[in-house]
Coordinates of C-alpha atoms and ligand atoms in Angstrom, one line a residue:
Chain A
X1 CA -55.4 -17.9 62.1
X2 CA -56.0 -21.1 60.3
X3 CA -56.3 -21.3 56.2
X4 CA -59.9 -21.9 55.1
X5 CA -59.1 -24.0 52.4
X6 CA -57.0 -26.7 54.1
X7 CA -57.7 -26.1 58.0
X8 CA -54.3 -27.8 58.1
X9 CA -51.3 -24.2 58.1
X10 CA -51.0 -20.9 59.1
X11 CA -53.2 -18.3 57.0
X12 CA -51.1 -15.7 55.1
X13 CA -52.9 -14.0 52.8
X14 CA -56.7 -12.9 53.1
X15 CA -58.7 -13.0 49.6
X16 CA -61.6 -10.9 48.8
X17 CA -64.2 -12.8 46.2
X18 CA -67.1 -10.7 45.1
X19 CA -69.8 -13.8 44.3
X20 CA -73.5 -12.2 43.3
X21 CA -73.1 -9.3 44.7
X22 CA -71.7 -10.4 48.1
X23 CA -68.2 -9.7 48.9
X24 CA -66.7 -13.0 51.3
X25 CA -63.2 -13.2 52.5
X26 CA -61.0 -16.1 52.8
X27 CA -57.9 -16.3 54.8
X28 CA -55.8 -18.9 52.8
X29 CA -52.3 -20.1 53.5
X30 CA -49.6 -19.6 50.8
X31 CA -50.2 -22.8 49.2
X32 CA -53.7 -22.7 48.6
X33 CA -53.5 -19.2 47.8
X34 CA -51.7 -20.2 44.8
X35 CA -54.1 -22.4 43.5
X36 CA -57.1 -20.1 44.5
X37 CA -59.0 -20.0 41.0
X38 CA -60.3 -16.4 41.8
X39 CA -56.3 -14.8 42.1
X40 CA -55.9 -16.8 38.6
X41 CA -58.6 -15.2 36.9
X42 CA -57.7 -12.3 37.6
X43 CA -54.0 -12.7 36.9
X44 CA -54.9 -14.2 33.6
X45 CA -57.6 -11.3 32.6
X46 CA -54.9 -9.1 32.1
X47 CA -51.7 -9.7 33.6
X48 CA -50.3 -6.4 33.8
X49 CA -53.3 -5.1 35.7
X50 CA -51.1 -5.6 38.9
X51 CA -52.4 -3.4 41.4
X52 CA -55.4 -5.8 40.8
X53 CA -54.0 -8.6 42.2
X54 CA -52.2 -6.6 44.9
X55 CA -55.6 -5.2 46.3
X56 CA -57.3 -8.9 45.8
X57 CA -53.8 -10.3 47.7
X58 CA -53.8 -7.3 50.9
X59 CA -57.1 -5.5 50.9
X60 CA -55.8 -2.1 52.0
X61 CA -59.1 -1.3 53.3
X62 CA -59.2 -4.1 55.8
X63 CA -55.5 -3.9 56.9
X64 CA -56.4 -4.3 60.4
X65 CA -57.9 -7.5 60.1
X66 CA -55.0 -9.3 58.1
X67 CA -52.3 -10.4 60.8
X68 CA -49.7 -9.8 58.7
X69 CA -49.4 -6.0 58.3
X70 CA -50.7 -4.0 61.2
X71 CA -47.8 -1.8 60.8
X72 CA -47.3 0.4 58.2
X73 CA -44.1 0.5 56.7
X74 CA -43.4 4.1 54.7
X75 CA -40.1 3.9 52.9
X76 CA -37.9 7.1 54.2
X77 CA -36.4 7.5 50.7
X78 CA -39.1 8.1 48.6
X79 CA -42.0 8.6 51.6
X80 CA -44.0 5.2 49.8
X81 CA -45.9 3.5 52.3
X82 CA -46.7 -0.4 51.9
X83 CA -50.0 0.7 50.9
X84 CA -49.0 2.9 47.7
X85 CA -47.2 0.2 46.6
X86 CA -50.5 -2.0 46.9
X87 CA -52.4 0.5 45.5
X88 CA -49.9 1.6 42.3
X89 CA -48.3 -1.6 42.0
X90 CA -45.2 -0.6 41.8
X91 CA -42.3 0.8 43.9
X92 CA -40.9 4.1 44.6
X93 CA -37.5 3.7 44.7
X94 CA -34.9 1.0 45.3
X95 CA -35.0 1.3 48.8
X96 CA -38.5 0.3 48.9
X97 CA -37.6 -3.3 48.7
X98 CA -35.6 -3.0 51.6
X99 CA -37.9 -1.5 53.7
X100 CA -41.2 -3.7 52.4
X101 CA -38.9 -6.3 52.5
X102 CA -40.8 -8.5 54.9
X103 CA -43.9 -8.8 52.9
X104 CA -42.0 -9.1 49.4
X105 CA -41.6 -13.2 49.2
X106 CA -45.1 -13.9 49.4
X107 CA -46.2 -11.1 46.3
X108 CA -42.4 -12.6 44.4
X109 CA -43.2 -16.0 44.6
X110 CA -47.0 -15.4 42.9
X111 CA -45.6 -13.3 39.9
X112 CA -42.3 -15.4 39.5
X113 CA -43.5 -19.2 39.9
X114 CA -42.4 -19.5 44.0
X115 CA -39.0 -17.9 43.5
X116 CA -38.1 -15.4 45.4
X117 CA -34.4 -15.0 44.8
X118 CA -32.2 -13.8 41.7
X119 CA -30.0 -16.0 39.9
X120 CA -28.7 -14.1 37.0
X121 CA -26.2 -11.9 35.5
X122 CA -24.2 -9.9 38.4
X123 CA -23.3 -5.9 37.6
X124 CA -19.3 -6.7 37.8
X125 CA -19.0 -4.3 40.2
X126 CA -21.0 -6.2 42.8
X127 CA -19.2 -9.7 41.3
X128 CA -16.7 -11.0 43.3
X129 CA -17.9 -9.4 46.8
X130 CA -21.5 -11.2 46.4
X131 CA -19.7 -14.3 45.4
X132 CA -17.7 -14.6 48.6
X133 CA -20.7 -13.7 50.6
X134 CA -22.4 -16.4 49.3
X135 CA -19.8 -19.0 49.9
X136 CA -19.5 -17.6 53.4
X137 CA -23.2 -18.3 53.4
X138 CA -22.5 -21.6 52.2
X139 CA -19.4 -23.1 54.4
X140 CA -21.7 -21.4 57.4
X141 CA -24.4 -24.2 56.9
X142 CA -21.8 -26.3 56.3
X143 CA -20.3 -26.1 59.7
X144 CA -23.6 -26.4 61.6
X145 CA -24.3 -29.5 60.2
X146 CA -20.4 -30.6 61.3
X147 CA -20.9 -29.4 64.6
X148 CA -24.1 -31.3 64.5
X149 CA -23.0 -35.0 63.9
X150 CA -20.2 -33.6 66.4
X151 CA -17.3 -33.7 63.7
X152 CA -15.2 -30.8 65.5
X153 CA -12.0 -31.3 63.4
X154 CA -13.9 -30.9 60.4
X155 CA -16.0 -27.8 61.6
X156 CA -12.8 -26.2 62.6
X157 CA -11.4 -26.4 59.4
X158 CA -14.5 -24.9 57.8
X159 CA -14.5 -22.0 60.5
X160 CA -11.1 -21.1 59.1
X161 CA -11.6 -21.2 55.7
X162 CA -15.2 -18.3 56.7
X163 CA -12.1 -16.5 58.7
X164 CA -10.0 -16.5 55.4
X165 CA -12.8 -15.7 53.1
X166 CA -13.9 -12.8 55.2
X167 CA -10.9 -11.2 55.7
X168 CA -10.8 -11.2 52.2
X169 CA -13.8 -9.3 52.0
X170 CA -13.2 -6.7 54.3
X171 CA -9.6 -6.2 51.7
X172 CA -11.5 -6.0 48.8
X173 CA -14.0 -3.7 50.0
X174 CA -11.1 -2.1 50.9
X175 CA -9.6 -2.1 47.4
X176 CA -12.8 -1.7 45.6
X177 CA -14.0 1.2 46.8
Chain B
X1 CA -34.0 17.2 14.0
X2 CA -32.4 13.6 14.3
X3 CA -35.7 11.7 14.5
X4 CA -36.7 12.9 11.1
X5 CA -34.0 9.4 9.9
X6 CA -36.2 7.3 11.8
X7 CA -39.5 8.2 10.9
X8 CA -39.1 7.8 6.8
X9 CA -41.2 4.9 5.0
X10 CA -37.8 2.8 5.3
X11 CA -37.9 -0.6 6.7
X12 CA -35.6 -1.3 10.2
X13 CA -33.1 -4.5 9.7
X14 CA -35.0 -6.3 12.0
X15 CA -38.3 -5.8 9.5
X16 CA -36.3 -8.0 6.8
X17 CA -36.2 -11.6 6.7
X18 CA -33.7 -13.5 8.2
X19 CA -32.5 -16.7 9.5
X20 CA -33.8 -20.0 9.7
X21 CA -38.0 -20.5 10.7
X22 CA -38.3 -16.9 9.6
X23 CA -41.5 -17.9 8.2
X24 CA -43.2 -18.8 11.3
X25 CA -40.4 -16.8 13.9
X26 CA -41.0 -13.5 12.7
X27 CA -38.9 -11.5 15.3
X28 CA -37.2 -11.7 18.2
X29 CA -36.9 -8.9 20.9
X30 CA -34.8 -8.9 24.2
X31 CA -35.7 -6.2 26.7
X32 CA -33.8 -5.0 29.6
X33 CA -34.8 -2.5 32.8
X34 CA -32.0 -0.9 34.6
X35 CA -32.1 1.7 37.0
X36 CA -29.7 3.8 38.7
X37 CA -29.5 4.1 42.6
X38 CA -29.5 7.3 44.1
X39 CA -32.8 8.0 42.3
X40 CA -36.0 7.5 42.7
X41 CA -38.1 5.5 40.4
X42 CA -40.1 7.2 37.4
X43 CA -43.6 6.9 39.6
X44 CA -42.1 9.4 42.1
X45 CA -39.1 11.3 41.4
X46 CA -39.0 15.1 40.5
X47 CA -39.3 16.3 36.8
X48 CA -35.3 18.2 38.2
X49 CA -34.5 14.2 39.2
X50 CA -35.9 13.2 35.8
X51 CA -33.6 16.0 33.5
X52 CA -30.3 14.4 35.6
X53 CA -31.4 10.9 35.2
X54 CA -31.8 11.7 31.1
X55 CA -28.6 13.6 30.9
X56 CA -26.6 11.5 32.9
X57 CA -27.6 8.1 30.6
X58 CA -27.9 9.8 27.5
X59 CA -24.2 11.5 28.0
X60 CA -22.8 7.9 28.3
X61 CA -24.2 7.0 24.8
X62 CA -23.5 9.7 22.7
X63 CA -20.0 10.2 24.5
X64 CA -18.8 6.6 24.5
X65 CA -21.6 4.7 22.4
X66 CA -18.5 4.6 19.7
X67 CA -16.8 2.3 21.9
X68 CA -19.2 -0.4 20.9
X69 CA -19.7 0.4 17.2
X70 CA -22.7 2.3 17.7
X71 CA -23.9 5.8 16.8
X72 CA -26.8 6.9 18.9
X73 CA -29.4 9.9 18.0
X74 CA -31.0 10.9 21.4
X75 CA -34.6 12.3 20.6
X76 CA -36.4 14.0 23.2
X77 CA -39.7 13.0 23.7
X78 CA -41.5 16.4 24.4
X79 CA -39.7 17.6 21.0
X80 CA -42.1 15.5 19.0
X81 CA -44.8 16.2 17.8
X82 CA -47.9 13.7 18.5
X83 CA -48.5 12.1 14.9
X84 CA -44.0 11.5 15.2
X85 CA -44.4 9.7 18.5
X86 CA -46.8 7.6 16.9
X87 CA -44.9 6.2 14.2
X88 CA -42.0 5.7 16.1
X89 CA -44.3 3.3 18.0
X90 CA -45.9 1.6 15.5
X91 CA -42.1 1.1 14.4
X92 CA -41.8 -0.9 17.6
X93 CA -38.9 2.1 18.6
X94 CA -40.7 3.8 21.4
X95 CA -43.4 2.3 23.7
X96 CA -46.9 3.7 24.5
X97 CA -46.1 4.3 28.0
X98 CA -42.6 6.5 26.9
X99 CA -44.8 8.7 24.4
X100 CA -47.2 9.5 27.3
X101 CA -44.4 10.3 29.8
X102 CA -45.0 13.7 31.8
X103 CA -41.4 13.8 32.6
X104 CA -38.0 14.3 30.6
X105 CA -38.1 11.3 28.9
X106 CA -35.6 10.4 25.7
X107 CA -34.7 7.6 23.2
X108 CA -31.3 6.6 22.0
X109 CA -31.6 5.0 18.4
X110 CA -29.2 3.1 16.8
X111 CA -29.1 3.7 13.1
X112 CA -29.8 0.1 12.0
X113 CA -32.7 0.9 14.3
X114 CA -31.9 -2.6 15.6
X115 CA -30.8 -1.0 19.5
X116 CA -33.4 1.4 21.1
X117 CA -32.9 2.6 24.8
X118 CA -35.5 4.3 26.0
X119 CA -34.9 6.6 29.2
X120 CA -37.4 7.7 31.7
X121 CA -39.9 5.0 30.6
X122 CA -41.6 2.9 33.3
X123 CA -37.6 2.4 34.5
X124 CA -34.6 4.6 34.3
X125 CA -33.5 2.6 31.3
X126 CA -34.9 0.2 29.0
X127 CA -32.8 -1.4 26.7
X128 CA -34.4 -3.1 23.7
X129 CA -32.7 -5.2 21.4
X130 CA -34.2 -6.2 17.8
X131 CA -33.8 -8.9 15.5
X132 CA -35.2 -10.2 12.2
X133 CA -36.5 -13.7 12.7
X134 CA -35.9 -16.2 15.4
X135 CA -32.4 -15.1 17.3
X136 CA -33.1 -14.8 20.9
X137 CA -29.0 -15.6 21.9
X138 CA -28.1 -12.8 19.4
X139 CA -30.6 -10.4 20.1
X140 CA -29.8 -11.3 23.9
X141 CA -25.9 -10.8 23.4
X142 CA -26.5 -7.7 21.6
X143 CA -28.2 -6.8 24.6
X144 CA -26.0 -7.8 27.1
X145 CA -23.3 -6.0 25.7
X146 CA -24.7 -2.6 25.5
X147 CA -25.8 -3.7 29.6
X148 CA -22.6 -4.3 30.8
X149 CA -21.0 -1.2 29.4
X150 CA -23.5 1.0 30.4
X151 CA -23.0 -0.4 34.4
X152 CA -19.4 0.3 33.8
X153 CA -20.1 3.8 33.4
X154 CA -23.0 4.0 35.6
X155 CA -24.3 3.1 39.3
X156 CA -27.3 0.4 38.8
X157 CA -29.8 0.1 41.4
X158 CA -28.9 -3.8 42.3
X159 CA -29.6 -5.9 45.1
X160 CA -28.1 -9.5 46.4
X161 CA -31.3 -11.1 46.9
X162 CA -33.8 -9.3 44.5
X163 CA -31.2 -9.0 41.4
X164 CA -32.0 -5.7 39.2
X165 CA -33.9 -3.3 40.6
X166 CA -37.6 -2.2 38.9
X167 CA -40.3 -0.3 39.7
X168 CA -42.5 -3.2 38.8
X169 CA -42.8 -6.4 40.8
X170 CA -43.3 -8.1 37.7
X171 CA -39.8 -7.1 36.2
X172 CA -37.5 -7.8 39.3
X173 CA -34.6 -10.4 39.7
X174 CA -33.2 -10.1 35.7
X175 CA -34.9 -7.5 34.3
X176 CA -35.2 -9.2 31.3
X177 CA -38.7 -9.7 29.0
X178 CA -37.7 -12.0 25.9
X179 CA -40.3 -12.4 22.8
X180 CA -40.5 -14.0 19.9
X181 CA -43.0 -13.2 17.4
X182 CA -44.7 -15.5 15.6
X183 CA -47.2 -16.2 12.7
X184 CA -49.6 -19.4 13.3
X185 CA -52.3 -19.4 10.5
X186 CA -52.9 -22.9 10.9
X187 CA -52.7 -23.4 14.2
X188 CA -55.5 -20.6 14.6
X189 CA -57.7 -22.1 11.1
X190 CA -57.1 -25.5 13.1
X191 CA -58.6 -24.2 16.6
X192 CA -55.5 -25.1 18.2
X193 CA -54.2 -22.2 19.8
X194 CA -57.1 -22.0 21.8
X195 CA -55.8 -25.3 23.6
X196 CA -52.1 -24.5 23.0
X197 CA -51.7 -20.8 25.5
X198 CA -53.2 -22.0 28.8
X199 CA -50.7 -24.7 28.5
X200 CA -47.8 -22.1 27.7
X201 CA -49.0 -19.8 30.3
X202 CA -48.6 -22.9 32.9
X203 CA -45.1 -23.2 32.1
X204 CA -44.3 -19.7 33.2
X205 CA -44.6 -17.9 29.6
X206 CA -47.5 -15.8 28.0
X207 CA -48.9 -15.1 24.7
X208 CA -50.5 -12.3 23.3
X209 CA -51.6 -11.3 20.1
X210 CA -49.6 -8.7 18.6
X211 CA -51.8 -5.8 18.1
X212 CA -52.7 -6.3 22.0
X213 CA -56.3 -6.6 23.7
X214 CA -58.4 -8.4 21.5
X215 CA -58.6 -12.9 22.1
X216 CA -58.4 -12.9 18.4
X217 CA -55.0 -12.2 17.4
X218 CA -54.7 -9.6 14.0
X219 CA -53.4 -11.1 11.1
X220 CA -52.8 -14.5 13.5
X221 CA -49.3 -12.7 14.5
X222 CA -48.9 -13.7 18.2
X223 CA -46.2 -12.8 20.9
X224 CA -44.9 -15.2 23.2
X225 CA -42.5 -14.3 26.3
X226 CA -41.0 -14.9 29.7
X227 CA -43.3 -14.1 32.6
X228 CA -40.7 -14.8 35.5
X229 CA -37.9 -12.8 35.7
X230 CA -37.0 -13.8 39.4
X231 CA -35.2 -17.3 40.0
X232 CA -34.0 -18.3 36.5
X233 CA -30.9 -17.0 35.1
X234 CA -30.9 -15.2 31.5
X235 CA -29.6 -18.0 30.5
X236 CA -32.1 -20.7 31.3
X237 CA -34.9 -18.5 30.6
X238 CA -33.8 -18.1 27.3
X239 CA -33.5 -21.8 27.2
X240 CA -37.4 -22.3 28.4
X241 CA -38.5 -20.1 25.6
X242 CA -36.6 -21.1 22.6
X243 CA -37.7 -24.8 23.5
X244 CA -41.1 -23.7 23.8
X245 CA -40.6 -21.5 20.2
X246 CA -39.2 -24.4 19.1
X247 CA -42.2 -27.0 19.8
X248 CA -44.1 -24.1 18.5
X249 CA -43.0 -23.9 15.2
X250 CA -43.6 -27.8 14.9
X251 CA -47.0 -27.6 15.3
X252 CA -47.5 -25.0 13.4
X253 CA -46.0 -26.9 10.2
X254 CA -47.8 -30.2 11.3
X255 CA -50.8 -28.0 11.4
X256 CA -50.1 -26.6 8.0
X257 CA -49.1 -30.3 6.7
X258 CA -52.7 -31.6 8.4
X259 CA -54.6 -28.5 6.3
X260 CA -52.7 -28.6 3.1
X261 CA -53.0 -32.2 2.4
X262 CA -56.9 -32.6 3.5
X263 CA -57.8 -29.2 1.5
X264 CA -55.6 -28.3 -0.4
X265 CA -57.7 -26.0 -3.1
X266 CA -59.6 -24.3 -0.2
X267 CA -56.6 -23.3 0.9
X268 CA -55.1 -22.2 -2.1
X269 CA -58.3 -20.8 -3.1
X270 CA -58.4 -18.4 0.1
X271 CA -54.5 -17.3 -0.4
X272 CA -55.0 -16.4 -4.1
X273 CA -58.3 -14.3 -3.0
X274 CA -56.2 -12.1 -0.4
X275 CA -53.8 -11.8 -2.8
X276 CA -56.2 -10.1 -5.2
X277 CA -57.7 -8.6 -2.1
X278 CA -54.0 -7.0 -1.5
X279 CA -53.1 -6.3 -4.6
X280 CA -56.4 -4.6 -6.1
X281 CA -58.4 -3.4 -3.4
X282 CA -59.5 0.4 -3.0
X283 CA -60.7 -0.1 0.4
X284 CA -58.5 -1.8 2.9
X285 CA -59.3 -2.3 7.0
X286 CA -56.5 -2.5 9.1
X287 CA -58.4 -6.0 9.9
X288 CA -58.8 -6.8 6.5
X289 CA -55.3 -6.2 5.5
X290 CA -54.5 -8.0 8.6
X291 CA -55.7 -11.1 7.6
X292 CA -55.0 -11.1 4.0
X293 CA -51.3 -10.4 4.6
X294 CA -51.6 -13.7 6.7
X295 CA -53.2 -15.7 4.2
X296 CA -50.2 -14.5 1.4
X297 CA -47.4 -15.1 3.6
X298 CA -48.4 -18.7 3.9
X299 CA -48.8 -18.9 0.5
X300 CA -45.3 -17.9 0.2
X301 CA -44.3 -20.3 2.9
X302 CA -46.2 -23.1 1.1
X303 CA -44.9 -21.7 -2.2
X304 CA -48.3 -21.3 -3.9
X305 CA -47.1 -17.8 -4.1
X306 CA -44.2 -17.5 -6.2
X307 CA -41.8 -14.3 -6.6
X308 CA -43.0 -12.3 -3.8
X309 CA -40.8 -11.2 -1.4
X310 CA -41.6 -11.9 2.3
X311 CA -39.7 -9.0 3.6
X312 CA -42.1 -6.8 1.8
X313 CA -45.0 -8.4 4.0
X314 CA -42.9 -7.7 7.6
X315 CA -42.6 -3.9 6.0
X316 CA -46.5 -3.9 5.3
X317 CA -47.5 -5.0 8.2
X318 CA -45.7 -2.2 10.3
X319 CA -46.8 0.6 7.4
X320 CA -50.1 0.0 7.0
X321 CA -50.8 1.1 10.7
X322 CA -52.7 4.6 11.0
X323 CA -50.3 7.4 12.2
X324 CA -47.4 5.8 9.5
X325 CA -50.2 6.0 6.9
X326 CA -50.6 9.6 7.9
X327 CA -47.3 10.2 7.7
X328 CA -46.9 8.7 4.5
X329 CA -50.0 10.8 3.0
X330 CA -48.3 13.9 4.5
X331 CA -51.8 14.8 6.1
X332 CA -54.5 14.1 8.9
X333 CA -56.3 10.9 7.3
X334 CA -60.0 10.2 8.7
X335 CA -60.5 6.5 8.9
X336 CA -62.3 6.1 5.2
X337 CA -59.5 8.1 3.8
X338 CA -56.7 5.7 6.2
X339 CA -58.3 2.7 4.2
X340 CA -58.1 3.8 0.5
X341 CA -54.4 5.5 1.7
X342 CA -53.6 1.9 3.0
X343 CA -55.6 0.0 -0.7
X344 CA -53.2 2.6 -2.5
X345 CA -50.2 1.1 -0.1
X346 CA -50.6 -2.1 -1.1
X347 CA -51.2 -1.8 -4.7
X348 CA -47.7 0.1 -5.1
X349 CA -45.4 -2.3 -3.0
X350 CA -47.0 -5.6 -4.2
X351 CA -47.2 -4.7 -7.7
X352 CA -43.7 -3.1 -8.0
X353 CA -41.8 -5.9 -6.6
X354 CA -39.5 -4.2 -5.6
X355 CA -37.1 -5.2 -3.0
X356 CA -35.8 -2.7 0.0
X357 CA -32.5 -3.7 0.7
X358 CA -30.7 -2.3 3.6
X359 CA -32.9 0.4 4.7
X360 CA -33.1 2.2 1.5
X361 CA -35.8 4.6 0.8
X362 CA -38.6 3.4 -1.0
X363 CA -39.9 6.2 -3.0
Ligands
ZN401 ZN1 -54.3 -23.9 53.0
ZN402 ZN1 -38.8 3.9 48.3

């Protein structure tokens, strides 16, 4: 399905607007979504009124129309579905974002400015193991753009430093745990 | 019963009045929500999952809270009674949401009343750090401490991608709400704020007024904090709002530059009325007294008001609420009787002078 707004991307969010009485729905893409005026309103009404915006952002009651969640997702730790979540604003337990994992970015990036990813402060426990991952991460992009512009030598050499830094992993675990 | 310390007519360290800006920068509070895996969040775990989550936080405190310098008293919540609960919110100790909990719920107090973690809240753990004035690294590294011990002794629920764990969207990636509370008389006499907070809430932050729903803040007291928690490190959100606080606080004094020298005996003229209002009424609303204690503190800040001390104000403005009243009357006030109680209030702190330093009693 196309956005309304800009007939240009890929709709992602449906938007229910109550205007004189007469409830209309607008299937938006991410982008206009976030400048929709109606979201805002409510947002800026009262911001902790959450489950407000959820229900405006997924209308539970017309799941089946929106593309994006005709399954439903019920997380086997605390038995919350996607749709108590909607409805309470608020998870179950911390497996929940796991398991509604798929449909989180869109909901993160509208209550956190587009970001979707933590950047902060790192329990120690979880420090140096996360900090390798991510430079595994890193050195990982690094060699498909080597082996890209064909630079084998240097792609090599990245592949073993991935080889060194996971090894290292697997003995921390090891150690850490 | 340990919550009987915290509930006296005594004023919290972070009531006094500290620091540089003070007179704008009221107070600054860092708040942090933890939770532990293996259990699920407040919304749905078991009142059984709720006593282990309490005892298992609160043992870490009491046992090892010495490590840091700290002596805790852990108050359970369904051991007070409702008038008690309310004070300790109106003392900014307990929130709304803990005092209405249906589960085992507690809070851990730290005797400068400065540290308050509350357990069972909307997370496993809130920590909540207070300061006097504008000290958002302090209040943060204060914090932070007390944070990083406790996950030493305790399992977080913590995730690569998302950050801290929270049972509210809003709250995810740091965990972290940072405030500052400010006074802005002449921004609000000058119209300004009107213009100034849909320009603050574009840049990711929100204000409130500090007594909560109303557009009109009480007593022109206003809270500003982080809305993101997801993206930005502690650090750089920390960053965002002291700038913000900062830029603040300068248009606030060119506001109260702008005012004083264009009318100067209106203004005068209203701050010496509230005074008398304050210091000889028999009647006093909480909205009165609201904006009267407005009006003196900036005559104090534009030193139209000599020899009163400002920290007596911060103390007012936390006493003069209805259930501290109460308490202080020792009996169920109706609201005619909360006004003359909070008239009499005023009369005897502003005409004695008198100066509570370091939490003494004020009787
Ligand atoms: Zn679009
Ligand atoms: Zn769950």
């Amino acid at each position: 399905m196309i956005c309304d707004q800009c007939a240009e991307r890929y709709a992602s969010v449906m938007v229910k607007q109550q205007q004189h009485g007469q409830i209309t729905e607008l299937h938006l893409c991410d982008i206009c979504a976030a400048e929709n005026q109606s979201i805002n309103i409510v947002f800026e009404k009262d911001p902790l009124a959450i489950h407000q915006l959820l229900s405006n952002w997924f209308p539970i009651s017309k799941a089946s129309i929106n593309p994006i969640r005709k399954e439903i997702t019920t997380c086997p730790s605390c038995d919350f579905t996607f749709s108590n979540f909607l409805q309470l604003g608020k998870f179950g337990c911390p497996s929940c974002y796991d398991e509604f994992s798929s449909q989180l970015n869109e909901i993160f990036k509208r209550f956190h400015n587009g970001n979707t990813e933590h950047t902060g402060k790192i329990p120690a426990s979880y420090g140096t193991t996360l900090k390798i991952k991510k430079e595994i991460e890193e050195l990982r992009k690094q060699m498909q753009v080597s082996i890209q512009g064909e630079h084998f030598e240097e792609a090599a050499r990245l592949r073993d430093e991935v080889k060194m830094l996971s090894s290292k992993l697997e003995g921390g675990a090891l150690n850490g745990s | 019963m340990a919550v009987e310390r915290f509930l006296q007519p005594r004023a919290s360290s972070w009531m006094a009045n500290n620091g540089e800006n003070v007179d704008i920068a009221m107070s600054t509070r860092i708040r942090l929500a933890r939770n532990l895996t293996d259990f699920k969040f407040p919304y749905s775990f078991t009142e059984d999952e709720a006593l282990k989550v309490d005892k298992e936080i609160s043992s870490v405190l009491l046992d090892k809270g010495s490590e840091l310098d700290y002596t805790f008293s852990h108050i359970s919540i369904d051991e007070l009674a409702q008038l008690q609960k309310e004070v300790l919110i109106e003392k900014h100790l307990i929130s709304p949401y803990l005092a209405k909990t249906q589960h085992s719920g507690s809070v851990l107090l730290s005797q400068n009343e400065e540290l308050s973690i509350m357990v069972n809240e909307e997370d496993h753990l809130r920590i909540q750090s207070l300061q006097s004035g504008f000290h958002l690294q302090n209040a943060y590294k204060i914090a932070n401490e007390l944070d990083t011990f406790l996950e030493k002794n305790l399992s977080y629920a913590f995730h690569e991608k998302y950050g801290y764990l929270t049972s509210c969207p809003t709250n995810v990636g740091t965990g972290m709400r940072a405030s500052v509370m400010l006074h802005l008389p002449a921004l609000t006499m000058s119209h300004q704020i009107q213009r100034l907070i849909p320009a603050i809430s574009r840049l990711g932050m929100v204000v409130r007024g500090i007594y909560g729903e109303g557009s009109q803040a009480l007593g022109n007291v206003y809270q500003i904090s982080n809305q993101l928690t997801l993206g930005k490190s502690e650090y750089e959100i920390l960053q965002d709002l002291e700038n913000m606080t900062e830029q603040i606080i300068q248009q606030e004094r060119k506001a109260r530059e702008a005012i004083l020298l264009n009318s100067p005996s209106t203004l005068e003229d209203r701050v010496c009325r509230s005074l008398g209002v304050l210091t000889h009424s028999r009647l006093l609303t909480t909205e009165e007294a609201a904006t009267c204690l407005s009006d003196v503190r900036l005559g104090i800040d534009l030193k139209m008001i000599q020899d009163m001390d400002m920290s007596i104000l911060n103390e007012l403005m936390i006493f003069m609420q209805p259930a501290f009243l109460q308490q202080y009357a020792d009996n169920p006030l109706q609201p005619k009787e909360r006004d003359f109680a909070r008239a009499k209030l005023f009369r005897e702190r502003l005409n004695k002078k008198e100066i509570n330093s370091e939490g003494e009693d004020l009787a």
